[in-house]
Coordinates of C-alpha atoms and ligand atoms in Angstrom, one line a residue:
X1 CA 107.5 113.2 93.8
X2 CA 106.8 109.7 95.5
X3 CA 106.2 107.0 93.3
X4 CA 102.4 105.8 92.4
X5 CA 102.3 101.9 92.8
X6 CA 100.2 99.3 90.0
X7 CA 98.2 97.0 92.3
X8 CA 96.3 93.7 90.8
X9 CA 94.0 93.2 94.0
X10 CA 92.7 89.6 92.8
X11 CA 90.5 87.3 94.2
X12 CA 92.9 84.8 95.2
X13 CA 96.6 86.4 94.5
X14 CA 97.7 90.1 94.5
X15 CA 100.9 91.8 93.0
X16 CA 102.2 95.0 93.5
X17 CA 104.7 96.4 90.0
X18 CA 106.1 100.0 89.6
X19 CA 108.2 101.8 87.0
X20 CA 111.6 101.9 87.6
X21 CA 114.3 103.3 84.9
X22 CA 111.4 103.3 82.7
X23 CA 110.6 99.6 83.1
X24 CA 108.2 97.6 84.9
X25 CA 109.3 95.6 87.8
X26 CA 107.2 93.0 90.4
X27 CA 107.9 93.7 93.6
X28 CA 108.9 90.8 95.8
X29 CA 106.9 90.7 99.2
X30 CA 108.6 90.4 102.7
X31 CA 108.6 86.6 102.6
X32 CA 110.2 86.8 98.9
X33 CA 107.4 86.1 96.8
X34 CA 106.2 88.3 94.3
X35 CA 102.7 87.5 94.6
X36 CA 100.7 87.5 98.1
X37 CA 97.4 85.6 98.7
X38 CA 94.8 88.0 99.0
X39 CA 93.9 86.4 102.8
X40 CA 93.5 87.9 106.1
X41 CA 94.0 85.5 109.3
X42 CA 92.9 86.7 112.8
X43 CA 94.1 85.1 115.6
X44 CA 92.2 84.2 118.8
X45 CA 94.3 87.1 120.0
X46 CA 92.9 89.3 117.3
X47 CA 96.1 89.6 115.9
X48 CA 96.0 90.2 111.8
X49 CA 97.9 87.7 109.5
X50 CA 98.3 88.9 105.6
X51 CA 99.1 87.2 102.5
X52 CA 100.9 83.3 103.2
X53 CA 101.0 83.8 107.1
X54 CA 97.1 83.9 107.1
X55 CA 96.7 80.9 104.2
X56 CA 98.8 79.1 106.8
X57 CA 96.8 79.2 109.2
X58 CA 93.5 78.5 107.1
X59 CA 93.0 75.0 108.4
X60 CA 93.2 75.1 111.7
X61 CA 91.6 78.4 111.6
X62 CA 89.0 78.6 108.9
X63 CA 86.5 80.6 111.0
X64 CA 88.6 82.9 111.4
X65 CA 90.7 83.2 107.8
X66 CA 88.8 85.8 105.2
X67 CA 89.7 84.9 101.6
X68 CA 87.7 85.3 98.3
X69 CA 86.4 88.8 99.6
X70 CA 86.7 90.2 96.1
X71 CA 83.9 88.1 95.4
X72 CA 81.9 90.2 98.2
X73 CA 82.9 93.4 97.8
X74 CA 79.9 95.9 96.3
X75 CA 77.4 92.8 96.8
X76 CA 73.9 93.1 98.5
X77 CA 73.5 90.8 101.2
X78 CA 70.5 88.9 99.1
X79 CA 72.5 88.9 95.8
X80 CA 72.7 85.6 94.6
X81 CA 76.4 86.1 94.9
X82 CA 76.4 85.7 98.2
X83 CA 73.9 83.7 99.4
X84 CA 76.0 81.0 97.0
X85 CA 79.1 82.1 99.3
X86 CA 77.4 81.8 102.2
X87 CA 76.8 78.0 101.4
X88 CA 80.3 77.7 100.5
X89 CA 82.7 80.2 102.5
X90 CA 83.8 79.0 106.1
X91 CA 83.8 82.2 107.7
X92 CA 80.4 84.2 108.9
X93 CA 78.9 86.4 106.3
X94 CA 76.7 89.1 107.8
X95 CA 74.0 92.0 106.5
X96 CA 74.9 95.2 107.0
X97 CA 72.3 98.0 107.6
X98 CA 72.8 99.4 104.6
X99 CA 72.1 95.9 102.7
X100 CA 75.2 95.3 102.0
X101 CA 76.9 92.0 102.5
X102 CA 80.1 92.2 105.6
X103 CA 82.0 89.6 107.3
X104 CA 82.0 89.0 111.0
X105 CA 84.9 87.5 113.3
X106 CA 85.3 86.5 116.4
X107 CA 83.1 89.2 117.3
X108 CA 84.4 92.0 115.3
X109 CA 82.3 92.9 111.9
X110 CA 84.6 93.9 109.1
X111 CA 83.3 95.5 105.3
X112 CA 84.8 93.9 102.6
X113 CA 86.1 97.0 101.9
X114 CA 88.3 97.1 105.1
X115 CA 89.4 93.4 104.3
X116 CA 90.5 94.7 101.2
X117 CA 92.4 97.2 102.5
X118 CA 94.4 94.6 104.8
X119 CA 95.6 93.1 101.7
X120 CA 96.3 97.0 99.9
X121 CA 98.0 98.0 102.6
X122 CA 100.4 94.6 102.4
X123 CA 100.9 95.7 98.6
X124 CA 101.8 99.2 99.8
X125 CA 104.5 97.5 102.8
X126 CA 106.3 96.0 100.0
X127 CA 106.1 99.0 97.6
X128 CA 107.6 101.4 101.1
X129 CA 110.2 98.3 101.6
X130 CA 111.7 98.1 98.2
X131 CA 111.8 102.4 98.4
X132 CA 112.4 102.8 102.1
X133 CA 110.2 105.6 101.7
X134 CA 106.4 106.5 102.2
X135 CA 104.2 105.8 99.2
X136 CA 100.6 107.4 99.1
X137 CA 99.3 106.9 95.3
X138 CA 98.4 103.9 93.3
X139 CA 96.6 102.6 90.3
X140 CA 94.2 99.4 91.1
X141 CA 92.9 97.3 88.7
X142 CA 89.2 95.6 88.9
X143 CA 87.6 92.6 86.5
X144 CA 86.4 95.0 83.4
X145 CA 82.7 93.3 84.8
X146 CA 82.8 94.6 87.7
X147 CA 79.7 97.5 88.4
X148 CA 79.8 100.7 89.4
X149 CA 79.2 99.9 93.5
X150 CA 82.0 97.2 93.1
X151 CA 84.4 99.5 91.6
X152 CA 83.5 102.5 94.5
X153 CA 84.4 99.6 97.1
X154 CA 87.5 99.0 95.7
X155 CA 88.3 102.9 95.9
X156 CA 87.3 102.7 99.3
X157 CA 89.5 100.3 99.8
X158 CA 92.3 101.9 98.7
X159 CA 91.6 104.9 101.2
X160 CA 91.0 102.9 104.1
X161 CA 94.8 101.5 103.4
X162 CA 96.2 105.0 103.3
X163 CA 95.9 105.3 99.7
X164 CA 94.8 107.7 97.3
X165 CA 93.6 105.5 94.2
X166 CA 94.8 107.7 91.3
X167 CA 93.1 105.6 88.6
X168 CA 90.9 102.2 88.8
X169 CA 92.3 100.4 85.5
X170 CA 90.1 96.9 84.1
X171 CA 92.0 94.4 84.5
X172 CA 92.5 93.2 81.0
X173 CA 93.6 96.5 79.8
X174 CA 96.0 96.3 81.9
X175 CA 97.1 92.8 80.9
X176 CA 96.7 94.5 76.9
X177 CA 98.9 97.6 78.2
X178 CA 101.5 95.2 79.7
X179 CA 101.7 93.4 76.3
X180 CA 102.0 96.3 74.6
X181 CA 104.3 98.2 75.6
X182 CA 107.5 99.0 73.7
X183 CA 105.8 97.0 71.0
X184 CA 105.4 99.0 67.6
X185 CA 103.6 96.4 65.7
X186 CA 100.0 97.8 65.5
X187 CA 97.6 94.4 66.4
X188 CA 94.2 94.0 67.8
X189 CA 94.2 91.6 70.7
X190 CA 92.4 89.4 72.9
X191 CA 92.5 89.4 76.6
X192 CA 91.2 86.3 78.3
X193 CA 91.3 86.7 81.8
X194 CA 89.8 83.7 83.5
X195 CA 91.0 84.0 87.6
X196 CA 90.0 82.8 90.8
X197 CA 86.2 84.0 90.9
X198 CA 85.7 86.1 87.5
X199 CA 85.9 85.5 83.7
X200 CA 86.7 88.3 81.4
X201 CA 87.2 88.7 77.8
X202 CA 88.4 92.1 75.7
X203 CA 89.1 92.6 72.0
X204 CA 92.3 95.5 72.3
X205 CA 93.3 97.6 69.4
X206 CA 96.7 98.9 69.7
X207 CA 97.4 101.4 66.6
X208 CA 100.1 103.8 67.0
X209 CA 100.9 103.8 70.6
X210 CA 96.5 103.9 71.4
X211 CA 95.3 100.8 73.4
X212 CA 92.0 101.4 72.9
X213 CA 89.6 99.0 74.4
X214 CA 86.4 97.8 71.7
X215 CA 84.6 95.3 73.4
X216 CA 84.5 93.3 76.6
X217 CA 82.7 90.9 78.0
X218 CA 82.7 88.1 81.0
X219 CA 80.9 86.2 83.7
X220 CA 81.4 87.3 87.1
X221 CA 80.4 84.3 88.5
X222 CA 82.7 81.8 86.7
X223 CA 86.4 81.3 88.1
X224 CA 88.9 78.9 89.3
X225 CA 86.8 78.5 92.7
X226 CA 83.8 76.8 90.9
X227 CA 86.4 74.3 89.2
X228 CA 88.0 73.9 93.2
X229 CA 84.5 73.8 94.1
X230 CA 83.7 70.5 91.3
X231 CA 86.4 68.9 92.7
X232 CA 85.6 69.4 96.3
X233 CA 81.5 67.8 95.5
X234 CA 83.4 65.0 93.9
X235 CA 85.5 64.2 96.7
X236 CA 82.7 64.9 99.6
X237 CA 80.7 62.3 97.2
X238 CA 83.2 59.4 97.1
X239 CA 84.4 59.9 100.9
X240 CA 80.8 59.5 101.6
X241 CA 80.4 56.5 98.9
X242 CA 83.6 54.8 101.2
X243 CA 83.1 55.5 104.4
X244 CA 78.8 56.6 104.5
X245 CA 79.9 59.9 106.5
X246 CA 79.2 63.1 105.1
X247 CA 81.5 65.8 105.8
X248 CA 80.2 68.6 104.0
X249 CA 79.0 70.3 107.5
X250 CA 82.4 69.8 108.8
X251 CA 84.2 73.0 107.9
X252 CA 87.6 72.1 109.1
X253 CA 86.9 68.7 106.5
X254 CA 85.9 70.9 104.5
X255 CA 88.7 73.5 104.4
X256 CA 91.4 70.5 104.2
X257 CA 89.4 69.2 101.1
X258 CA 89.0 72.7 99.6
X259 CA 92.9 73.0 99.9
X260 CA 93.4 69.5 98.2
X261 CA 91.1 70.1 95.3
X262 CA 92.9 73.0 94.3
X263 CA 96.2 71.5 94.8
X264 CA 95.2 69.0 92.8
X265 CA 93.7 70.6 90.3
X266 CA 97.1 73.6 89.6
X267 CA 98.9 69.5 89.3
X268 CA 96.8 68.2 86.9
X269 CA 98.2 70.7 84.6
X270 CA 101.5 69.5 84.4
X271 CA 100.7 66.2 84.9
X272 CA 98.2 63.8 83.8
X273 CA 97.7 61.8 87.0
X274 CA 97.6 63.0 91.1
X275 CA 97.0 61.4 94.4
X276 CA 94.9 62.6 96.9
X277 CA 95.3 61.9 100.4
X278 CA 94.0 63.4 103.6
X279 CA 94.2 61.6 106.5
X280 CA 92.0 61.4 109.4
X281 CA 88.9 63.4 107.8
X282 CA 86.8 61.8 110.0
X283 CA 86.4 59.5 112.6
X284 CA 83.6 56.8 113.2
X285 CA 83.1 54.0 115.4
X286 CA 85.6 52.3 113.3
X287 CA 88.2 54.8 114.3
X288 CA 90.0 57.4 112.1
X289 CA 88.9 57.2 108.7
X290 CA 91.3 58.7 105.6
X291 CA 90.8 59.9 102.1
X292 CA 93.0 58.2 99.4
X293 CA 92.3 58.5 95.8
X294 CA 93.5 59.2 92.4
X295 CA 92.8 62.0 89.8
X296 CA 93.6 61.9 86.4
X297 CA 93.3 64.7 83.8
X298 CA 90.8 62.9 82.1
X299 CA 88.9 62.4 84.9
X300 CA 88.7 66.0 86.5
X301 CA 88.0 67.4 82.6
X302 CA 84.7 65.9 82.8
X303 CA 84.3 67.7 86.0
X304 CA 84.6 70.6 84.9
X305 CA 83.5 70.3 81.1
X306 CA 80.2 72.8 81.8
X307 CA 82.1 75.6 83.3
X308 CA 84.4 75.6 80.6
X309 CA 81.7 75.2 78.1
X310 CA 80.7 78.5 79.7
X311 CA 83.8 80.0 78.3
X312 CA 82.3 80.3 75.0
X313 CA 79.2 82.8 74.6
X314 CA 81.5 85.5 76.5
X315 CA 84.2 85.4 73.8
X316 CA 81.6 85.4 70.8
X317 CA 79.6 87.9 72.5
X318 CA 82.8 90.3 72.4
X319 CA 83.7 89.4 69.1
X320 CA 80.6 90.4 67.6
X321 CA 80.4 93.6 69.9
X322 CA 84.2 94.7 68.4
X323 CA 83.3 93.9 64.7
X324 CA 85.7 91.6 64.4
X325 CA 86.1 87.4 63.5
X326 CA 88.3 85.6 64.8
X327 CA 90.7 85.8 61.9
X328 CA 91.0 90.0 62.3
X329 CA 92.6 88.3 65.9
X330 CA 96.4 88.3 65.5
X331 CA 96.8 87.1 69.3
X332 CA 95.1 85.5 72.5
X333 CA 97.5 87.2 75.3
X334 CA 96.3 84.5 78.5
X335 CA 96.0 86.1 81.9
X336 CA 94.7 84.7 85.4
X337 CA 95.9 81.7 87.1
X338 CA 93.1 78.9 85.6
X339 CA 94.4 79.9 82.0
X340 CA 97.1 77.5 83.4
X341 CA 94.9 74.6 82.7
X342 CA 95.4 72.5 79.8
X343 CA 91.6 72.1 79.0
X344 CA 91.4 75.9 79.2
X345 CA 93.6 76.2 77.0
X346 CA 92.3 73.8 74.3
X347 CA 89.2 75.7 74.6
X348 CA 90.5 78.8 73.7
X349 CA 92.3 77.3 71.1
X350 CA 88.8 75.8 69.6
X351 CA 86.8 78.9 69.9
X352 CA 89.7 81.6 68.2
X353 CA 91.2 79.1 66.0
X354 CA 95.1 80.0 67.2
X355 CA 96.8 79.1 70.1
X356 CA 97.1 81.6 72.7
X357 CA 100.7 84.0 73.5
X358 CA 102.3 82.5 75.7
X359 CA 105.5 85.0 76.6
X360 CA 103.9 86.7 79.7
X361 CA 103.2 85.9 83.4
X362 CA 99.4 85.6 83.5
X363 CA 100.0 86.0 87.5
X364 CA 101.9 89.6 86.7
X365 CA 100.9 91.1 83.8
X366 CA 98.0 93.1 85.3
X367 CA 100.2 94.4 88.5
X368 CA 102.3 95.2 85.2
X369 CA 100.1 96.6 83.6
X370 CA 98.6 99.0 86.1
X371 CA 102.5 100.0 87.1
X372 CA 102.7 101.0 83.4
X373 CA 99.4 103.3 84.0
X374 CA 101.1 104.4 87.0
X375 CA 104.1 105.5 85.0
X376 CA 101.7 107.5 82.3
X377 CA 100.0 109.3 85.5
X378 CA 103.5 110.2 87.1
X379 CA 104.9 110.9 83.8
X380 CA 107.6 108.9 83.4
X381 CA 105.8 106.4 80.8
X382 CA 104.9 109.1 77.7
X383 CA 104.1 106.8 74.6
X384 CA 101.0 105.7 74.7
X385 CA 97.0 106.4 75.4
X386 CA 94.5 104.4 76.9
X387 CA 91.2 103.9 75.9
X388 CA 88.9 102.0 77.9
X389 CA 85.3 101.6 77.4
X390 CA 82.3 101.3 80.2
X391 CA 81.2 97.1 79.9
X392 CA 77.7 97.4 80.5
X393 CA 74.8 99.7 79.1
X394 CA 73.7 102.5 82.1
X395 CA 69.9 103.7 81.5
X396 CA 66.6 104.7 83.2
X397 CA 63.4 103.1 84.1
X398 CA 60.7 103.9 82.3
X399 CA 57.1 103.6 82.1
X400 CA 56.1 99.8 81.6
X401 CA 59.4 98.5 83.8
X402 CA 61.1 99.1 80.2
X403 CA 65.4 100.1 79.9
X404 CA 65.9 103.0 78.4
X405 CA 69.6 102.7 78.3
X406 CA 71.7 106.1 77.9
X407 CA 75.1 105.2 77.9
X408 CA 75.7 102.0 75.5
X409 CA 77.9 99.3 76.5
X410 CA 81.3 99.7 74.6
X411 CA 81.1 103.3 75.0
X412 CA 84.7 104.6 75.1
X413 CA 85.5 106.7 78.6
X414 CA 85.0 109.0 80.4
X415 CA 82.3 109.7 78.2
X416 CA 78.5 111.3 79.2
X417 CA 75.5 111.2 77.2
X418 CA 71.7 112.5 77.9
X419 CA 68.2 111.8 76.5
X420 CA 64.9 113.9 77.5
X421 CA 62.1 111.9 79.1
X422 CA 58.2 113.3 79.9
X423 CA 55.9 112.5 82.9
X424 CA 53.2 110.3 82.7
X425 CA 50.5 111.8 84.6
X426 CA 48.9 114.9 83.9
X427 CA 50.1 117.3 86.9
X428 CA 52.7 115.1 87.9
X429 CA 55.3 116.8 90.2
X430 CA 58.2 114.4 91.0
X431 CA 59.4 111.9 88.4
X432 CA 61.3 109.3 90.5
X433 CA 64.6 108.2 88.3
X434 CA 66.2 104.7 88.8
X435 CA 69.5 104.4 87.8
X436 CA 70.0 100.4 85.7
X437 CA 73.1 99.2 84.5
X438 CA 72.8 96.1 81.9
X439 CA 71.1 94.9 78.6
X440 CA 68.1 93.1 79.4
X441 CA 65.1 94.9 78.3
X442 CA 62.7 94.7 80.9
X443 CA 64.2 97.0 83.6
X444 CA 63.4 95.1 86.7
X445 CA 66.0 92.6 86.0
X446 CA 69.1 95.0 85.5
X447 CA 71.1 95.9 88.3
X448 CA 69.7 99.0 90.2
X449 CA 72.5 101.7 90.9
X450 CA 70.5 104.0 93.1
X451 CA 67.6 105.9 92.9
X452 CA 66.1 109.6 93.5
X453 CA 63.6 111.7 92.9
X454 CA 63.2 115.2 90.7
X455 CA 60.9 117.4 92.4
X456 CA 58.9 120.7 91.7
X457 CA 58.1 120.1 88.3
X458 CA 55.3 122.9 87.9
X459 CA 51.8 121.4 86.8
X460 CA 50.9 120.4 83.1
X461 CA 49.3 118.0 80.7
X462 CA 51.2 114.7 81.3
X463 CA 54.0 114.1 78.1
X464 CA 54.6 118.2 77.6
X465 CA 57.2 118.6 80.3
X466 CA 61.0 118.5 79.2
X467 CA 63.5 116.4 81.7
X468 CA 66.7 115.8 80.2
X469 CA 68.5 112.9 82.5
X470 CA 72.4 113.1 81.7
X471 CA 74.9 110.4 82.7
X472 CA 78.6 110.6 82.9
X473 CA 80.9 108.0 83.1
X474 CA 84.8 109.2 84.6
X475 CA 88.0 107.6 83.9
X476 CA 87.6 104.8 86.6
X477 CA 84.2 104.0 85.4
X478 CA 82.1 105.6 88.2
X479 CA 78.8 107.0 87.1
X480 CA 77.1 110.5 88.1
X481 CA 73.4 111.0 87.1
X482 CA 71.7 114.2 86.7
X483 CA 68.1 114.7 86.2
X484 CA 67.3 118.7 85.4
X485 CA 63.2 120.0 84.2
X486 CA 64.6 122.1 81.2
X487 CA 61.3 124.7 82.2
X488 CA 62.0 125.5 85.3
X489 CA 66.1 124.5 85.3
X490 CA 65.5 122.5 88.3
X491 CA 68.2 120.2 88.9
X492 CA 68.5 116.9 90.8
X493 CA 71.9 114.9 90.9
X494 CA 73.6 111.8 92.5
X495 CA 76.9 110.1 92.3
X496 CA 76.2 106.9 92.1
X497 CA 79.2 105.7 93.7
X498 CA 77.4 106.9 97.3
X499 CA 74.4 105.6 96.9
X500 CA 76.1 101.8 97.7
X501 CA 78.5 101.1 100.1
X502 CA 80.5 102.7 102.9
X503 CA 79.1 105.8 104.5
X504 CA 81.9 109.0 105.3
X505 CA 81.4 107.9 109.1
X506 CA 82.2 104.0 108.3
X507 CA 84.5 104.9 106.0
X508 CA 86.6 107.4 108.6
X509 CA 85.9 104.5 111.4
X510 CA 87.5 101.9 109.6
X511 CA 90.6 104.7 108.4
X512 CA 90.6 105.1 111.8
X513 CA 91.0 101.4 113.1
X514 CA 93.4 100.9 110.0
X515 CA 96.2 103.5 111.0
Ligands
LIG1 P1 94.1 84.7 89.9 O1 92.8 85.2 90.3 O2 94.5 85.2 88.6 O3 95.2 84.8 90.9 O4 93.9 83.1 89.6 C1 93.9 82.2 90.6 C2 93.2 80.9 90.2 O5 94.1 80.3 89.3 C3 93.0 80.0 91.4 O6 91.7 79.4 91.2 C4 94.1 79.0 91.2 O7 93.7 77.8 91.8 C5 94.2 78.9 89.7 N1 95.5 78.4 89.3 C6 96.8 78.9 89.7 N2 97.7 78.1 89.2 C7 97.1 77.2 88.5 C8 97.6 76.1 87.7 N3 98.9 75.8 87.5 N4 96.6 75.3 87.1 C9 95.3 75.5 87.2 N5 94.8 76.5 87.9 C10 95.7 77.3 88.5

């Protein structure tokens, strides 16, 4: 049997890890690394660069160099998701007619999905270099936040890069799994994952060889590119303060000072003071004019002091969800690249009381993590059982644009659940059903799934007919909703997972152009 590959597809860096001798092991990539930036250059040639190739070529290109696509993937073109990218990405972000956000360059339009599968299909290169054999099954890991259509996409991905996705895994159980294993000690754990776009936090409970999953939380929109993006509005403001130009509708300025803000930033935390220096940013009628400054740590912690504040509700919201305090927490495991920083750090320190574990890789414990799921789906990893639980509550609208929520967040899966609803009107013969996922009471401002409709419901006094809506979550978190009249056994059903997304013909199209 070929072997089945862990993939952490992250925002900014993936990593591919299998199971070999019964261990885990990172695979290096073709240029030696063991991570790959999750970027896709196209030349003017339309030739296709992955991984450090295509960062390379990110300045002089930036039009044409797709990064941060995680960010996109399963978003609505009029999410506020990416209308924020669209203001900050270089490249052209495009609707699709399905609503959904896409990327278009030079000329050719591309799904997230299919960007995504550029970068899977690196992950699977390395995977087929290091066995010198064809490999066709894998486990992906996705921020525990992510929703249902995000999560789909990702699957997508994975098919459109020639690979079957055997199991989507949430990223922090698979940092918790990685921890874990071969460990007897029964502990409950936090996973704080803070990356390149997300923020996730999960309270783990490992008890005889179970990981089971009790509560998670997170902020999808908080992640190292906000405290690049700080950075950047500091430095666009003090060029301008210099020199009076503004270069913030200059992109290849812009890309250049993107690059140096982060650079800057991964130095600040191992030192305590940086230069900056980019010359020729501009040029005026004094001729070429340069960007020189210094950064200290100080200095760029009082950038970013409100998104780390932000840290906080997350991690006492899944706290209080788990039943636990913080002294129940016998350790922090740190995971993501920003956990790097030193204000981070403190911060997780202040809010759990203990500093965080520091023996693992927070760039490869996921990709070890999802190699170790791997090896329990291809049966060479026995030991242990995972638990995960579904992040966010999944309900119906009901009369008044009130939640009725079905599934509760936490809920262990795959799990399904079902509640009987009435009509509203006296004779009423469809009942439209719209699929939420979230906590906020008034349904309008949940996220909607999909929709359909339950017809033939045979004519009554409004309140006496039965409908019994049942929801069921699977393994990788995707949700199926069925709507039945318990009279006449009439049944309705949709998987949520094609209700968003790619269609079977753009999905075969972009297999097709992917070979
Ligand atoms: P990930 O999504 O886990 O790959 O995390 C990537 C994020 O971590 C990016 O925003 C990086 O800039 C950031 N990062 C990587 N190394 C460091 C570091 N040494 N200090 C601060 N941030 C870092």
């Amino acid at each position: 049997m070929s072997k089945i590959i862990g993939i952490d597809l992250g925002t900014t860096n993936s990593c591919v890890a299998v199971i070999e001798s019964g261990e885990p092991l990172v695979l290096p990539n073709s240029e030696g690394s063991r991570t790959t930036p999750s970027i896709v250059g196209f030349t003017e040639s339309d030739e296709r660069f992955v991984g450090q190739q295509a960062k390379r070529q990110a300045i002089v290109n930036p039009e044409r160099t797709v990064y941060d696509i995680k960010r996109l993937i399963g978003q609505k073109f009029s999410s506020a998701m990416t209308n924020h990218l669209r203001k900050t990405l270089p490249f052209n972000i495009i609707e699709h007619t399905n609503g959904d956000s896409w990327v278009e360059v030079g000329g050719n339009t591309y799904s997230p999905q299919e960007i995504s599968a550029m970068v899977l299909r690196k992950m699977k290169q390395t995977a087929e270099d290091y066995f010198g054999e064809e490999i066709s099954e894998a486990v992906i890991t996705v921020p525990a936040y992510f929703n249902d259509a995000q999560r789909q996409a990702t699957k997508d991905a994975g098919t459109i890069a020639g690979l079957t996705v055997r199991r989507i895994i949430n990223e922090p159980t698979a940092a918790a799994l990685a921890y874990g294993y071969n460990k007897e000690r029964d502990s409950t754990l936090v996973v704080f994952d803070l990356g390149g776009g997300t923020f996730d936090v999960s309270v783990v409970q490992l008890r005889g060889g179970v990981f089971e999953v009790i509560a998670t939380c997170g902020d999808n929109h908080l992640g190292g590119e906000d405290f690049d993006r700080a950075i950047l509005d500091f430095l666009l403001q003090r060029f301008k303060a210099e020199t009076g130009i503004d270069v913030s509708e200059d992109k290849m300025a812009l890309q250049r000072l993107k690059e140096a803000a982060e650079n800057a930033k991964c130095e600040l935390s191992t030192l305590t003071e940086t230069n900056i220096n980019l010359p020729f940013l501009a040029v005026d009628d004094q001729g070429p004019r340069h960007l020189s400054l210094g950064l200290s740590r100080a200095q760029l912690n009082d950038l970013v002091y409100d998104l780390v504040e932000r840290l906080e509700d997350p991690c006492a919201t899944a706290l209080r969800d788990a039943g636990v305090s913080k002294n129940d927490v016998d350790d922090i495991l740190l995971v993501g690249g920003m956990t790097r920083m030193p204000l981070v750090q403190e911060k997780v320190e202040e809010i759990f009381g203990k500093r965080p574990h520091k023996g693992v890789n927070p760039d490869e414990v996921v990709a070890v993590g999802a190699s170790i799921q791997s090896g329990i789906l291809g049966g060479e990893v026995r030991e242990v059982i995972l638990l995960d639980v579904t992040p966010m509550s999944l309900g119906i609208r009901v009369a008044g644009d009130r939640f009725s929520p079905i599934i509760q967040k936490n809920t262990t899966i795959p799990t399904r659940a079902s509640k009987k609803f009435t009509t509203t009107e006296t004779n009423q013969e469809i009942v439209s059903i719209d699929v939420l996922q979230g906590e906020v009471e008034r349904a309008s401002e949940n996220k909607l799934l999909g929709m359909f409709h339950l017809t033939g419901i045979p004519p009554m006094e409004k309140g006496l007919p039965r409908i019994r809506v049942s929801f069921e979550i699977d393994a990788d978190g995707i949700v199926k909703v069925t709507a039945m009249d318990e009279k006449t056994q009439t049944e309705q059903s949709i998987a949520v997972e094609s209700y968003s997304g790619l269609s079977s013909d753009e999905l075969q199209r972009a297999i097709e152009r992917n070979k």
